[in-house]
Amino acid sequence: MATAKPAANKDAVFEWEGKDRNGKQVRGETRAAGENQVKSSLRRQGVTPTKIKKRRMRSGKSIKPKDLAIFTRQLATMMKAGVPLLQAFDIVGRGNPNPSVTKLLNDIRQDVETGTSLNAAFRKFPLYFDNLYCNLVEAGESAGILDQLLDRLAVYMEKTEAIKSKIKSALMYPIAVLVVAFVVVSVIMIFVIPSFKQVFTSFGGELPAPTLIVIAMSEFFISYWYLIFGGIGGGLYFFLQAWKRNEKVQAFMDRVMLKLPIFGVMVDKSCVARWTRTLSTMFAAGVPLVEALDSVGGASGNIVYQLATQKIQQEVSTGTALTAAMTNANLFPSMVLQMCAIGEESGSIDHMLGKAADFFEAEVDDMVAGISSLMEPIIIVVLGTIIGGIVVSMYLPIFKLGQVV
């Protein structure tokens, strides 16, 4: 009769203090299933424990791609230094400040410890490790060059995260300024304009049209401020949630992002940089072209490039050259097509695509710097026009009264 397997114990981290064989006070931490296991382990090491305390695991923050990039870099460095895989996982897990990452690494370590291959252990967590990551690890394991491919993977992830952070910083600056401007205008409308209105009412004269418009806007703000703030806040929240969860909204916004003035060019170049960087990394790992294209489209971060990659993959699988398939997509710059053609002729596609990725990453850096310097005067002019228009509208009746006097 088949018996059910007992549930695997999840190891915890225990902090301990004790004395060694020479009577010297020592302390440390040990990962074990229970306190008794810690005691027996310490006795085998010649340590008499005096205090053992289970470390309380805090609820960790969410695991971000940056955390995985750091983990990959640390794992690659340790494996290059000759540290055994399980010990490397143990060191990285204990040294990570995010308990969620520590738990994830402990789960992977336990799978590997029971005989599971590293790529199979990673594939159990598709939320954090995509096909590209797992395919490269699998290629490294089969070829016996896991440390080298982890290093390539770390470089790829670091460059990808660098591009993302630069684009976010370029987009966040104007958004933050506009939010502050909206708050300032709201304060003026709700608290400042009513004071002027009381003064103007005592004049008894007819107010100028701009002043009447500003006062009407102020009255609307005061009467419906909860609807304005609630509507804008709720609308933004539901829009962002739809953008995050709904595929149709994501596809629509991806297309819109590419057509934005100024920002669209930057987003397009960043997609090309990530596309070429991903394909270069997969080629260098020895992944076949058709299989590599499975991961390239999703890694570009845009539905337009993802759909184009699917068409390229179909054409390549029927015998079409990669350069010709990319040309038919009518999406890639001529420089990328030429470098890809040279790479196909010389048999060094990974090298040429890597050079193209370096070029477009530098282009994104320059555009971010240029947009940041360009946005400052534009935002100053816009805010000056709005705030200045409100101030002038409020002082027009005073100027008019001065002329009468």
JSON list of C-alpha atoms in Angstrom, two decimals, residues 110-244:
[
{"chain": "A", "resi": 110, "resn": "GLN", "atom": "CA", "xyz": [16.31, 22.55, -0.81]},
{"chain": "A", "resi": 111, "resn": "ASP", "atom": "CA", "xyz": [15.22, 21.39, -4.28]},
{"chain": "A", "resi": 112, "resn": "VAL", "atom": "CA", "xyz": [18.81, 21.32, -5.51]},
{"chain": "A", "resi": 113, "resn": "GLU", "atom": "CA", "xyz": [19.91, 19.51, -2.34]},
{"chain": "A", "resi": 114, "resn": "THR", "atom": "CA", "xyz": [17.44, 16.70, -3.06]},
{"chain": "A", "resi": 115, "resn": "GLY", "atom": "CA", "xyz": [18.92, 16.14, -6.53]},
{"chain": "A", "resi": 116, "resn": "THR", "atom": "CA", "xyz": [16.87, 18.50, -8.69]},
{"chain": "A", "resi": 117, "resn": "SER", "atom": "CA", "xyz": [18.82, 20.29, -11.41]},
{"chain": "A", "resi": 118, "resn": "LEU", "atom": "CA", "xyz": [19.30, 24.01, -10.94]},
{"chain": "A", "resi": 119, "resn": "ASN", "atom": "CA", "xyz": [17.27, 25.02, -14.00]},
{"chain": "A", "resi": 120, "resn": "ALA", "atom": "CA", "xyz": [14.41, 22.70, -12.94]},
{"chain": "A", "resi": 121, "resn": "ALA", "atom": "CA", "xyz": [14.44, 24.30, -9.48]},
{"chain": "A", "resi": 122, "resn": "PHE", "atom": "CA", "xyz": [14.26, 27.75, -11.07]},
{"chain": "A", "resi": 123, "resn": "ARG", "atom": "CA", "xyz": [11.39, 26.69, -13.34]},
{"chain": "A", "resi": 124, "resn": "LYS", "atom": "CA", "xyz": [9.24, 26.03, -10.26]},
{"chain": "A", "resi": 125, "resn": "PHE", "atom": "CA", "xyz": [9.14, 29.80, -9.72]},
{"chain": "A", "resi": 126, "resn": "PRO", "atom": "CA", "xyz": [8.08, 31.23, -13.12]},
{"chain": "A", "resi": 127, "resn": "LEU", "atom": "CA", "xyz": [6.99, 34.47, -11.44]},
{"chain": "A", "resi": 128, "resn": "TYR", "atom": "CA", "xyz": [10.64, 35.32, -10.81]},
{"chain": "A", "resi": 129, "resn": "PHE", "atom": "CA", "xyz": [12.62, 33.27, -13.34]},
{"chain": "A", "resi": 130, "resn": "ASP", "atom": "CA", "xyz": [11.41, 33.48, -16.94]},
{"chain": "A", "resi": 131, "resn": "ASN", "atom": "CA", "xyz": [12.18, 31.11, -19.82]},
{"chain": "A", "resi": 132, "resn": "LEU", "atom": "CA", "xyz": [15.23, 33.12, -20.84]},
{"chain": "A", "resi": 133, "resn": "TYR", "atom": "CA", "xyz": [16.77, 32.77, -17.38]},
{"chain": "A", "resi": 134, "resn": "CYS", "atom": "CA", "xyz": [16.00, 29.07, -17.11]},
{"chain": "A", "resi": 135, "resn": "ASN", "atom": "CA", "xyz": [17.14, 28.28, -20.66]},
{"chain": "A", "resi": 136, "resn": "LEU", "atom": "CA", "xyz": [20.50, 29.95, -20.10]},
{"chain": "A", "resi": 137, "resn": "VAL", "atom": "CA", "xyz": [21.01, 28.11, -16.80]},
{"chain": "A", "resi": 138, "resn": "GLU", "atom": "CA", "xyz": [20.09, 24.84, -18.49]},
{"chain": "A", "resi": 139, "resn": "ALA", "atom": "CA", "xyz": [22.57, 25.53, -21.30]},
{"chain": "A", "resi": 140, "resn": "GLY", "atom": "CA", "xyz": [25.27, 26.31, -18.73]},
{"chain": "A", "resi": 141, "resn": "GLU", "atom": "CA", "xyz": [24.59, 23.10, -16.79]},
{"chain": "A", "resi": 142, "resn": "SER", "atom": "CA", "xyz": [24.66, 20.89, -19.89]},
{"chain": "A", "resi": 143, "resn": "ALA", "atom": "CA", "xyz": [27.87, 22.49, -21.22]},
{"chain": "A", "resi": 144, "resn": "GLY", "atom": "CA", "xyz": [29.61, 22.64, -17.85]},
{"chain": "A", "resi": 145, "resn": "ILE", "atom": "CA", "xyz": [30.05, 26.43, -18.02]},
{"chain": "A", "resi": 146, "resn": "LEU", "atom": "CA", "xyz": [27.40, 27.48, -15.53]},
{"chain": "A", "resi": 147, "resn": "ASP", "atom": "CA", "xyz": [29.63, 30.12, -13.94]},
{"chain": "A", "resi": 148, "resn": "GLN", "atom": "CA", "xyz": [30.29, 31.79, -17.32]},
{"chain": "A", "resi": 149, "resn": "LEU", "atom": "CA", "xyz": [26.62, 31.84, -18.32]},
{"chain": "A", "resi": 150, "resn": "LEU", "atom": "CA", "xyz": [25.56, 33.13, -14.93]},
{"chain": "A", "resi": 151, "resn": "ASP", "atom": "CA", "xyz": [28.06, 35.94, -15.44]},
{"chain": "A", "resi": 152, "resn": "ARG", "atom": "CA", "xyz": [26.58, 36.71, -18.89]},
{"chain": "A", "resi": 153, "resn": "LEU", "atom": "CA", "xyz": [23.11, 36.54, -17.40]},
{"chain": "A", "resi": 154, "resn": "ALA", "atom": "CA", "xyz": [24.09, 38.93, -14.61]},
{"chain": "A", "resi": 155, "resn": "VAL", "atom": "CA", "xyz": [25.49, 41.43, -17.14]},
{"chain": "A", "resi": 156, "resn": "TYR", "atom": "CA", "xyz": [22.31, 41.15, -19.20]},
{"chain": "A", "resi": 157, "resn": "MET", "atom": "CA", "xyz": [20.03, 41.70, -16.20]},
{"chain": "A", "resi": 158, "resn": "GLU", "atom": "CA", "xyz": [22.11, 44.62, -14.91]},
{"chain": "A", "resi": 159, "resn": "LYS", "atom": "CA", "xyz": [22.03, 46.39, -18.28]},
{"chain": "A", "resi": 160, "resn": "THR", "atom": "CA", "xyz": [18.31, 45.73, -18.69]},
{"chain": "A", "resi": 161, "resn": "GLU", "atom": "CA", "xyz": [17.53, 47.10, -15.24]},
{"chain": "A", "resi": 162, "resn": "ALA", "atom": "CA", "xyz": [19.74, 50.13, -15.92]},
{"chain": "A", "resi": 163, "resn": "ILE", "atom": "CA", "xyz": [17.72, 50.98, -19.03]},
{"chain": "A", "resi": 164, "resn": "LYS", "atom": "CA", "xyz": [14.42, 50.53, -17.17]},
{"chain": "A", "resi": 165, "resn": "SER", "atom": "CA", "xyz": [15.51, 52.76, -14.29]},
{"chain": "A", "resi": 166, "resn": "LYS", "atom": "CA", "xyz": [16.70, 55.50, -16.67]},
{"chain": "A", "resi": 167, "resn": "ILE", "atom": "CA", "xyz": [13.42, 55.54, -18.57]},
{"chain": "A", "resi": 168, "resn": "LYS", "atom": "CA", "xyz": [11.44, 55.58, -15.33]},
{"chain": "A", "resi": 169, "resn": "SER", "atom": "CA", "xyz": [13.52, 58.49, -14.01]},
{"chain": "A", "resi": 170, "resn": "ALA", "atom": "CA", "xyz": [12.95, 60.41, -17.26]},
{"chain": "A", "resi": 171, "resn": "LEU", "atom": "CA", "xyz": [9.18, 59.83, -17.04]},
{"chain": "A", "resi": 172, "resn": "MET", "atom": "CA", "xyz": [8.83, 60.35, -13.29]},
{"chain": "A", "resi": 173, "resn": "TYR", "atom": "CA", "xyz": [10.32, 63.84, -13.23]},
{"chain": "A", "resi": 174, "resn": "PRO", "atom": "CA", "xyz": [7.56, 65.59, -15.23]},
{"chain": "A", "resi": 175, "resn": "ILE", "atom": "CA", "xyz": [4.87, 63.46, -13.56]},
{"chain": "A", "resi": 176, "resn": "ALA", "atom": "CA", "xyz": [6.09, 64.44, -10.07]},
{"chain": "A", "resi": 177, "resn": "VAL", "atom": "CA", "xyz": [6.20, 68.13, -11.02]},
{"chain": "A", "resi": 178, "resn": "LEU", "atom": "CA", "xyz": [2.68, 67.99, -12.48]},
{"chain": "A", "resi": 179, "resn": "VAL", "atom": "CA", "xyz": [1.37, 66.32, -9.30]},
{"chain": "A", "resi": 180, "resn": "VAL", "atom": "CA", "xyz": [2.95, 69.05, -7.16]},
{"chain": "A", "resi": 181, "resn": "ALA", "atom": "CA", "xyz": [1.52, 71.71, -9.48]},
{"chain": "A", "resi": 182, "resn": "PHE", "atom": "CA", "xyz": [-1.97, 70.20, -9.17]},
{"chain": "A", "resi": 183, "resn": "VAL", "atom": "CA", "xyz": [-1.72, 70.23, -5.37]},
{"chain": "A", "resi": 184, "resn": "VAL", "atom": "CA", "xyz": [-0.53, 73.86, -5.34]},
{"chain": "A", "resi": 185, "resn": "VAL", "atom": "CA", "xyz": [-3.34, 74.98, -7.68]},
{"chain": "A", "resi": 186, "resn": "SER", "atom": "CA", "xyz": [-5.87, 73.08, -5.56]},
{"chain": "A", "resi": 187, "resn": "VAL", "atom": "CA", "xyz": [-4.66, 74.84, -2.39]},
{"chain": "A", "resi": 188, "resn": "ILE", "atom": "CA", "xyz": [-4.91, 78.22, -4.13]},
{"chain": "A", "resi": 189, "resn": "MET", "atom": "CA", "xyz": [-8.41, 77.45, -5.40]},
{"chain": "A", "resi": 190, "resn": "ILE", "atom": "CA", "xyz": [-9.73, 76.19, -2.06]},
{"chain": "A", "resi": 191, "resn": "PHE", "atom": "CA", "xyz": [-8.05, 78.52, 0.46]},
{"chain": "A", "resi": 192, "resn": "VAL", "atom": "CA", "xyz": [-6.65, 81.61, -1.29]},
{"chain": "A", "resi": 193, "resn": "ILE", "atom": "CA", "xyz": [-9.26, 82.58, -3.89]},
{"chain": "A", "resi": 194, "resn": "PRO", "atom": "CA", "xyz": [-12.18, 82.70, -1.36]},
{"chain": "A", "resi": 195, "resn": "SER", "atom": "CA", "xyz": [-10.30, 85.38, 0.59]},
{"chain": "A", "resi": 196, "resn": "PHE", "atom": "CA", "xyz": [-10.00, 87.51, -2.53]},
{"chain": "A", "resi": 197, "resn": "LYS", "atom": "CA", "xyz": [-13.66, 86.90, -3.33]},
{"chain": "A", "resi": 198, "resn": "GLN", "atom": "CA", "xyz": [-14.74, 88.44, 0.01]},
{"chain": "A", "resi": 199, "resn": "VAL", "atom": "CA", "xyz": [-12.62, 91.52, -0.67]},
{"chain": "A", "resi": 200, "resn": "PHE", "atom": "CA", "xyz": [-14.00, 91.91, -4.20]},
{"chain": "A", "resi": 201, "resn": "THR", "atom": "CA", "xyz": [-17.58, 91.56, -2.96]},
{"chain": "A", "resi": 202, "resn": "SER", "atom": "CA", "xyz": [-17.08, 94.61, -0.71]},
{"chain": "A", "resi": 203, "resn": "PHE", "atom": "CA", "xyz": [-16.06, 96.66, -3.78]},
{"chain": "A", "resi": 204, "resn": "GLY", "atom": "CA", "xyz": [-19.53, 96.33, -5.26]},
{"chain": "A", "resi": 205, "resn": "GLY", "atom": "CA", "xyz": [-18.27, 96.80, -8.84]},
{"chain": "A", "resi": 206, "resn": "GLU", "atom": "CA", "xyz": [-18.34, 94.52, -11.85]},
{"chain": "A", "resi": 207, "resn": "LEU", "atom": "CA", "xyz": [-15.41, 92.12, -11.91]},
{"chain": "A", "resi": 208, "resn": "PRO", "atom": "CA", "xyz": [-13.32, 91.37, -15.05]},
{"chain": "A", "resi": 209, "resn": "ALA", "atom": "CA", "xyz": [-14.08, 88.18, -16.99]},
{"chain": "A", "resi": 210, "resn": "PRO", "atom": "CA", "xyz": [-10.78, 86.38, -16.07]},
{"chain": "A", "resi": 211, "resn": "THR", "atom": "CA", "xyz": [-11.47, 87.03, -12.38]},
{"chain": "A", "resi": 212, "resn": "LEU", "atom": "CA", "xyz": [-15.01, 85.68, -12.67]},
{"chain": "A", "resi": 213, "resn": "ILE", "atom": "CA", "xyz": [-13.72, 82.54, -14.38]},
{"chain": "A", "resi": 214, "resn": "VAL", "atom": "CA", "xyz": [-11.13, 81.90, -11.64]},
{"chain": "A", "resi": 215, "resn": "ILE", "atom": "CA", "xyz": [-13.72, 82.52, -8.90]},
{"chain": "A", "resi": 216, "resn": "ALA", "atom": "CA", "xyz": [-16.15, 80.11, -10.60]},
{"chain": "A", "resi": 217, "resn": "MET", "atom": "CA", "xyz": [-13.40, 77.48, -10.76]},
{"chain": "A", "resi": 218, "resn": "SER", "atom": "CA", "xyz": [-12.66, 78.07, -7.08]},
{"chain": "A", "resi": 219, "resn": "GLU", "atom": "CA", "xyz": [-16.32, 77.63, -6.14]},
{"chain": "A", "resi": 220, "resn": "PHE", "atom": "CA", "xyz": [-16.43, 74.42, -8.15]},
{"chain": "A", "resi": 221, "resn": "PHE", "atom": "CA", "xyz": [-13.31, 73.13, -6.33]},
{"chain": "A", "resi": 222, "resn": "ILE", "atom": "CA", "xyz": [-14.78, 73.98, -2.93]},
{"chain": "A", "resi": 223, "resn": "SER", "atom": "CA", "xyz": [-18.13, 72.36, -3.70]},
{"chain": "A", "resi": 224, "resn": "TYR", "atom": "CA", "xyz": [-16.83, 69.20, -5.34]},
{"chain": "A", "resi": 225, "resn": "TRP", "atom": "CA", "xyz": [-13.27, 68.77, -4.04]},
{"chain": "A", "resi": 226, "resn": "TYR", "atom": "CA", "xyz": [-13.99, 65.23, -2.86]},
{"chain": "A", "resi": 227, "resn": "LEU", "atom": "CA", "xyz": [-15.26, 64.27, -6.30]},
{"chain": "A", "resi": 228, "resn": "ILE", "atom": "CA", "xyz": [-12.26, 65.87, -8.01]},
{"chain": "A", "resi": 229, "resn": "PHE", "atom": "CA", "xyz": [-9.64, 64.24, -5.80]},
{"chain": "A", "resi": 230, "resn": "GLY", "atom": "CA", "xyz": [-11.55, 60.95, -5.54]},
{"chain": "A", "resi": 231, "resn": "GLY", "atom": "CA", "xyz": [-12.22, 60.83, -9.27]},
{"chain": "A", "resi": 232, "resn": "ILE", "atom": "CA", "xyz": [-8.62, 61.57, -10.24]},
{"chain": "A", "resi": 233, "resn": "GLY", "atom": "CA", "xyz": [-7.15, 59.25, -7.59]},
{"chain": "A", "resi": 234, "resn": "GLY", "atom": "CA", "xyz": [-9.62, 56.43, -8.28]},
{"chain": "A", "resi": 235, "resn": "GLY", "atom": "CA", "xyz": [-9.30, 56.85, -12.03]},
{"chain": "A", "resi": 236, "resn": "LEU", "atom": "CA", "xyz": [-5.51, 56.65, -11.87]},
{"chain": "A", "resi": 237, "resn": "TYR", "atom": "CA", "xyz": [-5.64, 53.62, -9.57]},
{"chain": "A", "resi": 238, "resn": "PHE", "atom": "CA", "xyz": [-8.06, 51.65, -11.76]},
{"chain": "A", "resi": 239, "resn": "PHE", "atom": "CA", "xyz": [-6.19, 52.67, -14.91]},
{"chain": "A", "resi": 240, "resn": "LEU", "atom": "CA", "xyz": [-2.86, 51.49, -13.48]},
{"chain": "A", "resi": 241, "resn": "GLN", "atom": "CA", "xyz": [-4.45, 48.23, -12.30]},
{"chain": "A", "resi": 242, "resn": "ALA", "atom": "CA", "xyz": [-5.98, 47.68, -15.75]},
{"chain": "A", "resi": 243, "resn": "TRP", "atom": "CA", "xyz": [-2.63, 48.47, -17.35]},
{"chain": "A", "resi": 244, "resn": "LYS", "atom": "CA", "xyz": [-0.99, 45.93, -15.06]}
]
